[in-house]
């Protein structure tokens, strides 16, 4: 490979190498002893030969450095610019590579970018604005946001906010409620999930109205205000709109205010013995979760709450869910 040494102005050693088939290598030696080597290859390169090259490089490094290496680690290759994006961040900022092999559905609505991608492990995955929302494998999420199997939905009035994947609606109607009203703003989410998330939604999205449910394709805020003005009450309100923001920084104030608005309006339409269910966020985001719990203490009506931590398969992280009720 052809070597070029770069001037780092005293900040260690930096060299780049260009080789056959467009291979490009970056070698950096930092003053604290860290050595990084990044090898870039083009699509169609002989991967077996690349692995052999890296094996030889590791052996050479061990020989040259005479046992002074405290540890060495080779990371899997990152595939950049592929037709199917396999990399999605967790809520706490870790990068996860999924076994995604197909883009099943993609649309830009007036509200968000919608993708449904296929994973060999998790089935079809709904991704909204880059956030993993729901996969065929994620019944645990739906069960947790409905109360973990501890509630009696038979004969009850249920309000679902969001939930365009149809998972909550599908599970709720099995429990013979009096009526489930689902309010989802984005028709394109419903359209995509109706066709490509059948393991999650079953057939409930085939029609916007059934024996035990109705789906309103509207903004939930004016709907909640209308219900409150009319005195309409529900036994259960399930908020599947958005997770708790990952940050408590001022730029997130609008999201926090939206959460507070939804909470206040939901409590107004909740019967005195009713319950409000919602997701929190990743269990590692303790500051944000504490901020949310503080928000629960500043509502127009005093409430109590409990929380549960659940493993949602496609999230690859533990997720917190809240149950809220009036004092």
CSV table of C-alpha atoms in Angstrom, one decimal:
chain,number,residue,atom,x,y,z
A,1,UNK,CA,0.0,0.0,0.0
A,2,UNK,CA,1.2,3.5,-0.8
A,3,UNK,CA,1.8,5.5,2.4
A,4,UNK,CA,1.3,9.2,3.1
A,5,UNK,CA,2.4,10.6,6.5
A,6,UNK,CA,0.4,13.6,7.7
A,7,UNK,CA,1.5,16.5,10.0
A,8,UNK,CA,-0.3,16.3,13.3
A,9,UNK,CA,1.5,19.2,14.9
A,10,UNK,CA,2.8,17.0,17.7
A,11,UNK,CA,-0.4,15.1,18.3
A,12,UNK,CA,0.9,11.6,17.7
A,13,UNK,CA,1.4,9.9,14.4
A,14,UNK,CA,-1.1,9.8,11.5
A,15,UNK,CA,-0.6,8.0,8.1
A,16,UNK,CA,-3.0,7.0,5.3
A,17,UNK,CA,-2.4,4.1,2.9
A,18,UNK,CA,-4.0,3.4,-0.5
A,19,UNK,CA,-3.9,-0.1,-1.9
A,20,UNK,CA,-5.5,-2.5,-4.4
A,21,UNK,CA,-9.2,-2.4,-5.2
A,22,UNK,CA,-9.7,1.0,-3.7
A,23,UNK,CA,-8.7,-0.1,-0.2
A,24,UNK,CA,-7.9,2.8,2.1
A,25,UNK,CA,-6.3,2.5,5.6
A,26,UNK,CA,-5.9,5.1,8.3
A,27,UNK,CA,-3.2,4.5,11.0
A,28,UNK,CA,-3.2,6.7,14.1
A,29,UNK,CA,-0.9,6.4,17.1
A,30,UNK,CA,-1.9,8.6,20.0
A,31,UNK,CA,0.5,9.8,22.7
A,32,UNK,CA,-1.3,7.9,25.5
A,33,UNK,CA,-0.6,4.6,23.7
A,34,UNK,CA,-3.8,4.0,21.7
A,35,UNK,CA,-3.3,2.7,18.2
A,36,UNK,CA,-6.3,2.8,15.8
A,37,UNK,CA,-6.4,1.2,12.4
A,38,UNK,CA,-9.4,1.7,10.1
A,39,UNK,CA,-9.6,-0.2,6.9
A,40,UNK,CA,-12.1,0.8,4.2
A,41,UNK,CA,-13.1,-1.5,1.4
A,42,UNK,CA,-15.4,-1.2,-1.5
A,43,UNK,CA,-18.4,-3.3,-2.2
A,44,UNK,CA,-17.4,-6.4,-4.1
A,45,UNK,CA,-14.0,-6.7,-2.4
A,46,UNK,CA,-12.8,-10.2,-1.5
A,47,UNK,CA,-13.8,-10.3,2.2
A,48,UNK,CA,-11.9,-13.5,2.9
A,49,UNK,CA,-8.8,-11.8,1.6
A,50,UNK,CA,-9.5,-8.7,3.8
A,51,UNK,CA,-9.9,-10.9,6.9
A,52,UNK,CA,-6.6,-12.7,6.1
A,53,UNK,CA,-5.0,-9.2,5.7
A,54,UNK,CA,-6.3,-8.2,9.1
A,55,UNK,CA,-5.2,-11.4,10.7
A,56,UNK,CA,-1.7,-10.8,9.3
A,57,UNK,CA,-1.7,-7.2,10.6
A,58,UNK,CA,-2.6,-8.3,14.1
A,59,UNK,CA,0.2,-10.9,14.1
A,60,UNK,CA,2.7,-8.3,12.9
A,61,UNK,CA,1.6,-5.8,15.5
A,62,UNK,CA,2.1,-8.4,18.3
A,63,UNK,CA,5.6,-9.1,16.9
A,64,UNK,CA,6.6,-5.4,16.5
A,65,UNK,CA,5.4,-4.4,20.0
A,66,UNK,CA,7.0,-7.3,21.8
A,67,UNK,CA,4.1,-8.1,24.3
A,68,UNK,CA,3.6,-4.5,25.3
A,69,UNK,CA,0.0,-4.6,24.0
A,70,UNK,CA,-2.4,-4.7,27.0
A,71,UNK,CA,-5.4,-5.5,24.8
A,72,UNK,CA,-6.4,-5.6,21.2
A,73,UNK,CA,-9.9,-5.7,19.7
A,74,UNK,CA,-11.2,-6.0,16.1
A,75,UNK,CA,-14.7,-4.6,15.6
A,76,UNK,CA,-17.1,-6.0,12.9
A,77,UNK,CA,-17.2,-4.1,9.7
A,78,UNK,CA,-19.6,-1.1,9.3
A,79,UNK,CA,-21.5,-1.2,6.1
A,80,UNK,CA,-22.0,2.4,5.0
A,81,UNK,CA,-24.1,3.5,2.1
A,82,UNK,CA,-25.9,0.2,1.6
A,83,UNK,CA,-29.3,0.0,0.1
A,84,UNK,CA,-30.8,-1.2,3.4
A,85,UNK,CA,-29.8,0.7,6.5
A,86,UNK,CA,-28.9,-1.8,9.3
A,87,UNK,CA,-27.8,0.7,12.0
A,88,UNK,CA,-30.2,2.3,14.5
A,89,UNK,CA,-29.4,4.0,17.8
A,90,UNK,CA,-30.8,3.0,21.1
A,91,UNK,CA,-32.4,5.7,23.3
A,92,UNK,CA,-29.3,6.0,25.4
A,93,UNK,CA,-27.1,6.6,22.4
A,94,UNK,CA,-25.6,3.2,21.6
A,95,UNK,CA,-25.4,2.1,18.0
A,96,UNK,CA,-27.1,-1.2,17.2
A,97,UNK,CA,-26.7,-3.2,14.0
A,98,UNK,CA,-29.9,-5.1,13.1
A,99,UNK,CA,-30.2,-8.1,10.8
A,100,UNK,CA,-32.3,-6.0,8.4
A,101,UNK,CA,-32.5,-7.3,4.9
A,102,UNK,CA,-35.3,-5.5,3.2
A,103,UNK,CA,-37.2,-2.1,3.1
A,104,UNK,CA,-40.8,-3.3,3.1
A,105,UNK,CA,-42.5,0.2,3.2
A,106,UNK,CA,-41.3,3.8,3.3
A,107,UNK,CA,-43.4,7.0,3.1
A,108,UNK,CA,-43.0,10.6,4.2
A,109,UNK,CA,-46.2,11.8,5.6
A,110,UNK,CA,-47.1,15.3,6.7
A,111,UNK,CA,-45.9,14.4,10.2
A,112,UNK,CA,-42.9,12.0,10.0
A,113,UNK,CA,-40.8,9.6,8.0
A,114,UNK,CA,-42.3,6.1,8.1
A,115,UNK,CA,-40.3,2.9,7.5
A,116,UNK,CA,-41.1,-0.7,7.9
A,117,UNK,CA,-38.0,-2.9,7.6
A,118,UNK,CA,-37.7,-6.6,7.7
A,119,UNK,CA,-35.5,-8.3,10.3
A,120,UNK,CA,-34.8,-12.1,10.3
A,121,UNK,CA,-34.9,-12.0,14.1
A,122,UNK,CA,-37.6,-9.6,14.9
A,123,UNK,CA,-39.9,-9.7,11.9
A,124,UNK,CA,-41.1,-6.4,10.4
A,125,UNK,CA,-40.1,-3.4,12.4
A,126,UNK,CA,-41.9,0.0,12.3
A,127,UNK,CA,-39.5,2.9,12.5
A,128,UNK,CA,-40.7,6.5,12.8
A,129,UNK,CA,-38.3,9.4,12.2
A,130,UNK,CA,-35.4,7.1,12.9
A,131,UNK,CA,-36.8,5.6,16.2
A,132,UNK,CA,-37.6,1.9,16.4
A,133,UNK,CA,-41.3,1.8,17.5
A,134,UNK,CA,-42.7,-1.7,17.2
A,135,UNK,CA,-41.7,-5.0,15.7
A,136,UNK,CA,-43.6,-8.3,15.2
A,137,UNK,CA,-41.7,-9.6,18.1
A,138,UNK,CA,-42.7,-6.9,20.6
A,139,UNK,CA,-45.9,-8.3,22.2
A,140,UNK,CA,-44.2,-7.5,25.5
A,141,UNK,CA,-44.4,-3.8,24.8
A,142,UNK,CA,-48.2,-4.0,24.1
A,143,UNK,CA,-48.8,-6.1,27.2
A,144,UNK,CA,-46.8,-3.7,29.4
A,145,UNK,CA,-48.5,-0.5,28.1
A,146,UNK,CA,-51.9,-2.2,28.8
A,147,UNK,CA,-51.1,-2.9,32.4
A,148,UNK,CA,-49.2,-6.1,32.2
A,149,UNK,CA,-52.2,-8.4,32.2
A,150,UNK,CA,-53.4,-7.3,35.6
A,151,UNK,CA,-56.5,-5.3,34.3
A,152,UNK,CA,-60.0,-6.3,33.5
A,153,UNK,CA,-61.0,-4.7,30.2
A,154,UNK,CA,-64.3,-6.5,29.8
A,155,UNK,CA,-67.2,-4.0,29.5
A,156,UNK,CA,-64.9,-1.0,29.9
A,157,UNK,CA,-64.4,2.2,27.9
A,158,UNK,CA,-60.9,2.5,26.6
A,159,UNK,CA,-59.1,5.5,24.9
A,160,UNK,CA,-55.9,4.8,22.9
A,161,UNK,CA,-53.8,7.9,21.9
A,162,UNK,CA,-51.6,7.1,18.9
A,163,UNK,CA,-51.0,3.4,18.5
A,164,UNK,CA,-51.1,3.5,14.7
A,165,UNK,CA,-49.4,0.1,14.4
A,166,UNK,CA,-52.7,-1.4,15.7
A,167,UNK,CA,-51.0,-3.6,18.4
A,168,UNK,CA,-52.8,-2.2,21.4
A,169,UNK,CA,-56.2,-2.1,19.5
A,170,UNK,CA,-55.7,-5.7,18.4
A,171,UNK,CA,-55.0,-7.0,21.9
A,172,UNK,CA,-57.7,-4.8,23.6
A,173,UNK,CA,-60.6,-6.0,21.4
A,174,UNK,CA,-59.8,-9.6,22.4
A,175,UNK,CA,-60.7,-8.7,26.0
A,176,UNK,CA,-64.3,-7.8,25.1
A,177,UNK,CA,-64.4,-4.1,26.1
A,178,UNK,CA,-67.5,-2.0,25.8
A,179,UNK,CA,-65.7,0.3,23.3
A,180,UNK,CA,-62.1,1.2,22.3
A,181,UNK,CA,-61.6,4.6,20.8
A,182,UNK,CA,-58.2,5.0,19.1
A,183,UNK,CA,-57.0,8.4,17.9
A,184,UNK,CA,-54.2,8.3,15.4
A,185,UNK,CA,-53.1,11.4,13.5
A,186,UNK,CA,-51.2,9.6,10.6
A,187,UNK,CA,-53.2,7.7,8.1
A,188,UNK,CA,-50.0,6.6,6.3
A,189,UNK,CA,-48.8,4.8,9.5
A,190,UNK,CA,-52.2,2.9,9.6
A,191,UNK,CA,-51.9,2.1,5.8
A,192,UNK,CA,-48.4,0.7,6.1
A,193,UNK,CA,-49.1,-1.4,9.3
A,194,UNK,CA,-52.4,-2.7,7.9
A,195,UNK,CA,-50.5,-4.3,5.1
A,196,UNK,CA,-47.1,-5.1,6.6
A,197,UNK,CA,-47.6,-5.5,10.4
A,198,UNK,CA,-50.3,-8.1,10.3
A,199,UNK,CA,-48.6,-10.1,13.1
A,200,UNK,CA,-49.0,-7.0,15.3
A,201,UNK,CA,-52.4,-5.7,14.3
A,202,UNK,CA,-54.2,-8.7,13.0
A,203,UNK,CA,-57.2,-7.5,11.0
A,204,UNK,CA,-58.4,-4.6,13.2
A,205,UNK,CA,-57.0,-2.0,10.8
A,206,UNK,CA,-58.9,-3.4,7.8
A,207,UNK,CA,-61.8,-1.2,8.9
A,208,UNK,CA,-61.8,2.0,11.0
A,209,UNK,CA,-64.8,0.7,12.9
A,210,UNK,CA,-65.8,-2.6,14.4
A,211,UNK,CA,-68.1,-4.1,17.0
A,212,UNK,CA,-65.9,-3.0,19.9
A,213,UNK,CA,-63.8,-0.2,18.5
A,214,UNK,CA,-63.5,2.9,16.4
A,215,UNK,CA,-60.4,4.6,14.9
A,216,UNK,CA,-60.4,8.4,14.6
A,217,UNK,CA,-57.7,9.7,12.2
A,218,UNK,CA,-57.3,13.0,13.9
A,219,UNK,CA,-55.0,15.1,16.1
A,220,UNK,CA,-55.7,13.8,19.7
A,221,UNK,CA,-55.4,17.2,21.4
A,222,UNK,CA,-58.7,18.7,20.1
A,223,UNK,CA,-60.4,15.3,20.5
A,224,UNK,CA,-59.3,15.2,24.1
A,225,UNK,CA,-60.5,18.7,24.7
A,226,UNK,CA,-63.9,17.9,23.0
A,227,UNK,CA,-64.3,14.8,25.2
A,228,UNK,CA,-63.5,16.8,28.3
A,229,UNK,CA,-66.0,19.5,27.4
A,230,UNK,CA,-68.7,16.9,26.8
A,231,UNK,CA,-67.9,15.1,30.0
A,232,UNK,CA,-67.1,11.8,28.3
A,233,UNK,CA,-65.1,9.5,30.6
A,234,UNK,CA,-63.0,6.4,30.1
A,235,UNK,CA,-61.9,3.6,32.4
A,236,UNK,CA,-58.5,3.4,30.7
A,237,UNK,CA,-56.5,5.9,28.8
A,238,UNK,CA,-53.4,4.4,27.0
A,239,UNK,CA,-50.9,7.0,25.7
A,240,UNK,CA,-48.8,5.5,22.9
A,241,UNK,CA,-47.9,8.9,21.3
A,242,UNK,CA,-44.3,9.5,22.2
A,243,UNK,CA,-41.6,8.4,24.7
A,244,UNK,CA,-40.3,10.7,27.4
A,245,UNK,CA,-37.6,12.9,25.8
A,246,UNK,CA,-34.1,11.6,26.2
A,247,UNK,CA,-32.9,15.1,27.4
A,248,UNK,CA,-34.0,17.6,30.0
A,249,UNK,CA,-32.2,20.4,28.1
A,250,UNK,CA,-34.2,23.6,27.3
A,251,UNK,CA,-34.5,22.7,23.6
A,252,UNK,CA,-36.7,19.8,24.6
A,253,UNK,CA,-39.1,22.1,26.5
A,254,UNK,CA,-41.8,21.9,23.8
A,255,UNK,CA,-41.9,18.1,24.0
A,256,UNK,CA,-42.1,18.2,27.8
A,257,UNK,CA,-45.0,20.7,27.5
A,258,UNK,CA,-46.8,18.4,25.1
A,259,UNK,CA,-46.4,15.5,27.5
A,260,UNK,CA,-47.9,17.7,30.3
A,261,UNK,CA,-50.8,18.8,28.1
A,262,UNK,CA,-51.6,15.2,27.1
A,263,UNK,CA,-51.4,14.1,30.8
A,264,UNK,CA,-53.7,16.9,32.0
A,265,UNK,CA,-56.2,16.3,29.3
A,266,UNK,CA,-56.1,12.5,29.8
A,267,UNK,CA,-56.7,12.8,33.5
A,268,UNK,CA,-59.7,15.0,32.9
A,269,UNK,CA,-61.4,12.3,30.8
A,270,UNK,CA,-60.3,9.5,33.2
A,271,UNK,CA,-63.0,8.1,35.6
A,272,UNK,CA,-62.2,8.5,39.3
A,273,UNK,CA,-61.2,4.8,39.5
A,274,UNK,CA,-59.6,4.7,36.0
A,275,UNK,CA,-56.0,4.2,35.0
A,276,UNK,CA,-53.7,5.9,32.6
A,277,UNK,CA,-50.9,3.9,31.0
A,278,UNK,CA,-47.9,5.1,29.1
A,279,UNK,CA,-44.3,4.3,28.1
A,280,UNK,CA,-41.5,6.1,29.7
A,281,UNK,CA,-38.1,5.5,28.0
A,282,UNK,CA,-34.9,3.5,28.3
A,283,UNK,CA,-34.2,2.4,31.9
A,284,UNK,CA,-30.7,4.0,31.6
A,285,UNK,CA,-32.1,7.5,31.1
A,286,UNK,CA,-32.6,8.1,34.8
A,287,UNK,CA,-32.5,11.9,34.6
A,288,UNK,CA,-35.3,12.1,32.0
A,289,UNK,CA,-37.4,9.5,33.9
A,290,UNK,CA,-37.0,11.5,37.2
A,291,UNK,CA,-38.1,14.6,35.3
A,292,UNK,CA,-41.2,12.8,34.1
A,293,UNK,CA,-42.0,11.6,37.6
A,294,UNK,CA,-41.6,15.2,38.8
A,295,UNK,CA,-44.0,16.3,36.1
A,296,UNK,CA,-46.6,13.8,37.4
A,297,UNK,CA,-46.5,15.7,40.7
A,298,UNK,CA,-47.3,19.0,39.0
A,299,UNK,CA,-50.5,18.1,37.2
A,300,UNK,CA,-53.8,20.0,37.7
A,301,UNK,CA,-55.1,16.9,39.6
A,302,UNK,CA,-53.0,15.0,42.2
A,303,UNK,CA,-52.0,11.5,41.0
A,304,UNK,CA,-50.1,8.5,42.2
A,305,UNK,CA,-48.1,6.2,39.9
A,306,UNK,CA,-46.2,3.0,39.6
A,307,UNK,CA,-43.7,1.8,37.1
A,308,UNK,CA,-42.5,-1.4,35.5
A,309,UNK,CA,-39.3,-2.3,33.6
A,310,UNK,CA,-39.8,-4.6,30.6
A,311,UNK,CA,-37.5,-6.1,28.0
A,312,UNK,CA,-38.8,-5.2,24.6
A,313,UNK,CA,-37.0,-7.5,22.1
A,314,UNK,CA,-36.4,-5.2,19.1
A,315,UNK,CA,-35.4,-2.3,21.3
A,316,UNK,CA,-32.4,-4.3,22.7
A,317,UNK,CA,-32.7,-2.3,26.0
A,318,UNK,CA,-34.9,-2.3,29.0
A,319,UNK,CA,-37.9,0.0,28.8
A,320,UNK,CA,-39.9,1.7,31.6
A,321,UNK,CA,-43.7,1.8,31.6
A,322,UNK,CA,-46.0,3.9,33.9
A,323,UNK,CA,-49.4,3.4,35.4
A,324,UNK,CA,-51.0,6.6,36.7
A,325,UNK,CA,-54.2,7.0,38.7
A,326,UNK,CA,-56.1,9.8,40.6
A,327,UNK,CA,-55.6,10.1,44.3
